[in-house]
Amino acid sequence: MQKSPIIRSDDLRNENRRRVLDTLRMNGPSTPSRLGKLTGLSPASISTLSGQMIDQGILSSERYQIDREKPLRGRPRSLLSLCPDAAHVMTLTLTIDLIRVQLVDYSGSVRDANQEIVDTRSLNMEELLAKICQSIDALRRAHSGIQLRHIGVGFQGQTEHASGKLLWSPVLRERNVPLGSTLQQRYGVSVSVHNDCRLISQALSRRQSELLG
């Protein structure tokens, strides 16, 4: 079919874009040349991708002097970085007797957080969902000017990722809690629900592959 090369080209572009964003998030602001070395992308690809993302407000570029001791000899270069206010997400951690919510900006920095100590095993389903929403609402009120894009949930127990259900956990009294669908309907954003140990193992595996790569 004629469309398949276009699809493959789009997939490659999206993958390269993700590689640039992940590298900046992990390593901080970088020059285009350093970013090319870290990602393995050509200077032309870095220039095209960064230009597009600057126009979209995802990246910012500032000029800096290479040799600050000898400014007349140093040629100004650009330093690429993530725009923190490009997007915000919330992370929700639910463990024994603790509900913790964090607001994270596009650079991966935690902007604010709150937590509530509560006897999670004493709550019925309605009470549990209400407590969680209250914690999220409190943080949203404190940062009413931002646009929330996603809510990520780490749960100490068994989850059903596709539906976002909390299936079972020793920290809860209830089973099959429809947390994902409840949050998605209430806040109008995408929601992902995972077992917290799985998230930790994924993070460690990803970090290890980056160190080896």
GROMACS .gro file of C-alpha atoms in nm:
model
  213
    1MET     CA    1   0.000   0.000   0.000
    2GLN     CA    2   0.113   0.355  -0.074
    3LYS     CA    3   0.050   0.486   0.278
    4SER     CA    4   0.285   0.253   0.464
    5PRO     CA    5   0.608   0.452   0.395
    6ILE     CA    6   0.438   0.765   0.533
    7ILE     CA    7   0.330   0.579   0.842
    8ARG     CA    8   0.683   0.445   0.892
    9SER     CA    9   0.825   0.794   0.844
   10ASP     CA   10   0.584   0.937   1.102
   11ASP     CA   11   0.667   0.658   1.344
   12LEU     CA   12   1.039   0.726   1.303
   13ARG     CA   13   0.987   1.099   1.352
   14ASN     CA   14   0.784   1.039   1.667
   15GLU     CA   15   1.046   0.800   1.801
   16ASN     CA   16   1.325   1.051   1.736
   17ARG     CA   17   1.117   1.321   1.899
   18ARG     CA   18   1.062   1.102   2.206
   19ARG     CA   19   1.435   1.029   2.217
   20VAL     CA   20   1.519   1.400   2.223
   21LEU     CA   21   1.264   1.475   2.496
   22ASP     CA   22   1.369   1.180   2.712
   23THR     CA   23   1.735   1.275   2.680
   24LEU     CA   24   1.672   1.636   2.782
   25ARG     CA   25   1.457   1.523   3.073
   26MET     CA   26   1.727   1.286   3.192
   27ASN     CA   27   2.037   1.498   3.127
   28GLY     CA   28   1.908   1.853   3.153
   29PRO     CA   29   1.974   2.140   2.908
   30SER     CA   30   2.210   2.048   2.625
   31THR     CA   31   2.369   2.201   2.319
   32PRO     CA   32   2.250   2.059   1.985
   33SER     CA   33   2.587   1.890   1.931
   34ARG     CA   34   2.580   1.721   2.272
   35LEU     CA   35   2.217   1.624   2.219
   36GLY     CA   36   2.315   1.463   1.890
   37LYS     CA   37   2.586   1.260   2.061
   38LEU     CA   38   2.354   1.147   2.338
   39THR     CA   39   2.069   1.048   2.104
   40GLY     CA   40   2.269   0.928   1.807
   41LEU     CA   41   2.073   1.159   1.577
   42SER     CA   42   2.228   1.364   1.298
   43PRO     CA   43   2.277   1.742   1.329
   44ALA     CA   44   2.011   1.791   1.062
   45SER     CA   45   1.759   1.581   1.255
   46ILE     CA   46   1.833   1.763   1.580
   47SER     CA   47   1.795   2.100   1.406
   48THR     CA   48   1.462   2.004   1.244
   49LEU     CA   49   1.312   1.842   1.553
   50SER     CA   50   1.424   2.112   1.794
   51GLY     CA   51   1.299   2.386   1.562
   52GLN     CA   52   0.957   2.226   1.544
   53MET     CA   53   0.933   2.180   1.920
   54ILE     CA   54   1.049   2.536   1.987
   55ASP     CA   55   0.768   2.661   1.763
   56GLN     CA   56   0.525   2.440   1.957
   57GLY     CA   57   0.640   2.579   2.292
   58ILE     CA   58   0.780   2.245   2.407
   59LEU     CA   59   1.148   2.342   2.398
   60SER     CA   60   1.327   2.669   2.457
   61SER     CA   61   1.661   2.783   2.317
   62GLU     CA   62   1.893   3.036   2.474
   63ARG     CA   63   2.227   3.169   2.362
   64TYR     CA   64   2.531   3.129   2.581
   65GLN     CA   65   2.901   3.195   2.555
   66ILE     CA   66   3.131   2.897   2.516
   67ASP     CA   67   3.434   3.054   2.683
   68ARG     CA   68   3.318   3.285   2.958
   69GLU     CA   69   3.679   3.374   3.044
   70LYS     CA   70   3.741   3.498   2.690
   71PRO     CA   71   3.402   3.617   2.565
   72LEU     CA   72   3.542   3.781   2.253
   73ARG     CA   73   3.680   3.451   2.126
   74GLY     CA   74   3.391   3.233   2.225
   75ARG     CA   75   3.116   3.195   1.970
   76PRO     CA   76   2.761   3.203   2.114
   77ARG     CA   77   2.587   2.867   2.096
   78SER     CA   78   2.232   2.759   2.168
   79LEU     CA   79   2.132   2.563   2.475
   80LEU     CA   80   1.815   2.353   2.438
   81SER     CA   81   1.593   2.280   2.735
   82LEU     CA   82   1.241   2.162   2.812
   83CYS     CA   83   0.979   2.428   2.878
   84PRO     CA   84   0.849   2.342   3.227
   85ASP     CA   85   0.508   2.500   3.167
   86ALA     CA   86   0.444   2.318   2.839
   87ALA     CA   87   0.237   2.057   3.026
   88HIS     CA   88   0.164   1.928   3.375
   89VAL     CA   89   0.067   1.588   3.509
   90MET     CA   90  -0.028   1.457   3.851
   91THR     CA   91   0.100   1.141   4.011
   92LEU     CA   92  -0.108   0.960   4.271
   93THR     CA   93   0.048   0.706   4.504
   94LEU     CA   94  -0.180   0.487   4.713
   95THR     CA   95  -0.014   0.278   4.982
   96ILE     CA   96  -0.108   0.158   5.327
   97ASP     CA   97  -0.265   0.447   5.521
   98LEU     CA   98  -0.129   0.709   5.279
   99ILE     CA   99  -0.260   0.904   4.980
  100ARG     CA  100   0.011   1.113   4.812
  101VAL     CA  101  -0.040   1.346   4.515
  102GLN     CA  102   0.232   1.532   4.324
  103LEU     CA  103   0.217   1.796   4.053
  104VAL     CA  104   0.495   1.743   3.797
  105ASP     CA  105   0.588   1.985   3.520
  106TYR     CA  106   0.709   1.903   3.168
  107SER     CA  107   1.073   1.900   3.271
  108GLY     CA  108   1.000   1.626   3.524
  109SER     CA  109   1.035   1.850   3.829
  110VAL     CA  110   0.790   1.818   4.117
  111ARG     CA  111   0.618   2.156   4.151
  112ASP     CA  112   0.408   2.075   4.455
  113ALA     CA  113   0.283   1.781   4.659
  114ASN     CA  114   0.047   1.692   4.937
  115GLN     CA  115  -0.027   1.377   5.129
  116GLU     CA  116  -0.290   1.259   5.370
  117ILE     CA  117  -0.259   0.990   5.630
  118VAL     CA  118  -0.581   0.793   5.634
  119ASP     CA  119  -0.685   0.445   5.742
  120THR     CA  120  -0.727   0.309   5.390
  121ARG     CA  121  -0.851  -0.028   5.516
  122SER     CA  122  -1.149   0.128   5.691
  123LEU     CA  123  -1.287   0.311   5.385
  124ASN     CA  124  -1.563   0.178   5.166
  125MET     CA  125  -1.543   0.235   4.790
  126GLU     CA  126  -1.726   0.569   4.788
  127GLU     CA  127  -1.522   0.704   5.080
  128LEU     CA  128  -1.195   0.595   4.920
  129LEU     CA  129  -1.274   0.760   4.586
  130ALA     CA  130  -1.390   1.076   4.764
  131LYS     CA  131  -1.066   1.098   4.966
  132ILE     CA  132  -0.855   1.056   4.654
  133CYS     CA  133  -1.050   1.323   4.465
  134GLN     CA  134  -1.023   1.561   4.760
  135SER     CA  135  -0.645   1.527   4.757
  136ILE     CA  136  -0.628   1.595   4.383
  137ASP     CA  137  -0.872   1.886   4.410
  138ALA     CA  138  -0.665   2.051   4.683
  139LEU     CA  139  -0.356   2.054   4.464
  140ARG     CA  140  -0.550   2.177   4.161
  141ARG     CA  141  -0.694   2.467   4.357
  142ALA     CA  142  -0.345   2.570   4.463
  143HIS     CA  143  -0.241   2.576   4.095
  144SER     CA  144  -0.562   2.677   3.922
  145GLY     CA  145  -0.381   2.840   3.629
  146ILE     CA  146  -0.228   2.522   3.489
  147GLN     CA  147  -0.377   2.278   3.242
  148LEU     CA  148  -0.363   1.919   3.364
  149ARG     CA  149  -0.281   1.666   3.091
  150HIS     CA  150  -0.261   1.329   3.265
  151ILE     CA  151  -0.293   1.148   3.599
  152GLY     CA  152  -0.062   0.855   3.669
  153VAL     CA  153  -0.144   0.617   3.954
  154GLY     CA  154   0.097   0.389   4.140
  155PHE     CA  155  -0.092   0.135   4.353
  156GLN     CA  156   0.033  -0.108   4.616
  157GLY     CA  157  -0.166  -0.401   4.489
  158GLN     CA  158  -0.307  -0.578   4.185
  159THR     CA  159  -0.437  -0.358   3.905
  160GLU     CA  160  -0.613  -0.395   3.572
  161HIS     CA  161  -0.430  -0.151   3.348
  162ALA     CA  162  -0.682  -0.152   3.061
  163SER     CA  163  -0.976  -0.049   3.279
  164GLY     CA  164  -0.782   0.132   3.552
  165LYS     CA  165  -0.934  -0.082   3.828
  166LEU     CA  166  -0.775  -0.147   4.165
  167LEU     CA  167  -0.844  -0.520   4.178
  168TRP     CA  168  -0.707  -0.615   4.517
  169SER     CA  169  -0.463  -0.504   4.784
  170PRO     CA  170  -0.399  -0.567   5.153
  171VAL     CA  171  -0.409  -0.188   5.200
  172LEU     CA  172  -0.775  -0.168   5.093
  173ARG     CA  173  -1.099  -0.304   5.224
  174GLU     CA  174  -1.266  -0.301   4.882
  175ARG     CA  175  -1.196  -0.487   4.558
  176ASN     CA  176  -1.246  -0.383   4.194
  177VAL     CA  177  -1.237  -0.011   4.267
  178PRO     CA  178  -1.298   0.178   3.936
  179LEU     CA  179  -1.037   0.444   4.006
  180GLY     CA  180  -0.922   0.502   3.648
  181SER     CA  181  -1.267   0.559   3.500
  182THR     CA  182  -1.372   0.774   3.797
  183LEU     CA  183  -1.073   1.008   3.764
  184GLN     CA  184  -1.101   1.023   3.386
  185GLN     CA  185  -1.467   1.118   3.401
  186ARG     CA  186  -1.417   1.372   3.679
  187TYR     CA  187  -1.110   1.552   3.542
  188GLY     CA  188  -1.140   1.491   3.168
  189VAL     CA  189  -0.780   1.372   3.123
  190SER     CA  190  -0.614   1.040   3.044
  191VAL     CA  191  -0.540   0.819   3.343
  192SER     CA  192  -0.296   0.530   3.378
  193VAL     CA  193  -0.304   0.286   3.669
  194HIS     CA  194  -0.011   0.057   3.750
  195ASN     CA  195   0.127  -0.156   4.028
  196ASP     CA  196   0.392   0.049   4.208
  197CYS     CA  197   0.653  -0.229   4.206
  198ARG     CA  198   0.612  -0.262   3.830
  199LEU     CA  199   0.675   0.110   3.790
  200ILE     CA  200   0.988   0.089   4.005
  201SER     CA  201   1.126  -0.203   3.803
  202GLN     CA  202   1.054  -0.023   3.475
  203ALA     CA  203   1.230   0.290   3.597
  204LEU     CA  204   1.536   0.093   3.712
  205SER     CA  205   1.549  -0.105   3.387
  206ARG     CA  206   1.524   0.209   3.178
  207ARG     CA  207   1.789   0.385   3.383
  208GLN     CA  208   2.024   0.088   3.351
  209SER     CA  209   1.980   0.069   2.973
  210GLU     CA  210   2.059   0.442   2.944
  211LEU     CA  211   2.373   0.404   3.153
  212LEU     CA  212   2.489   0.111   2.941
  213GLY     CA  213   2.385   0.272   2.613
   0.00000   0.00000   0.00000
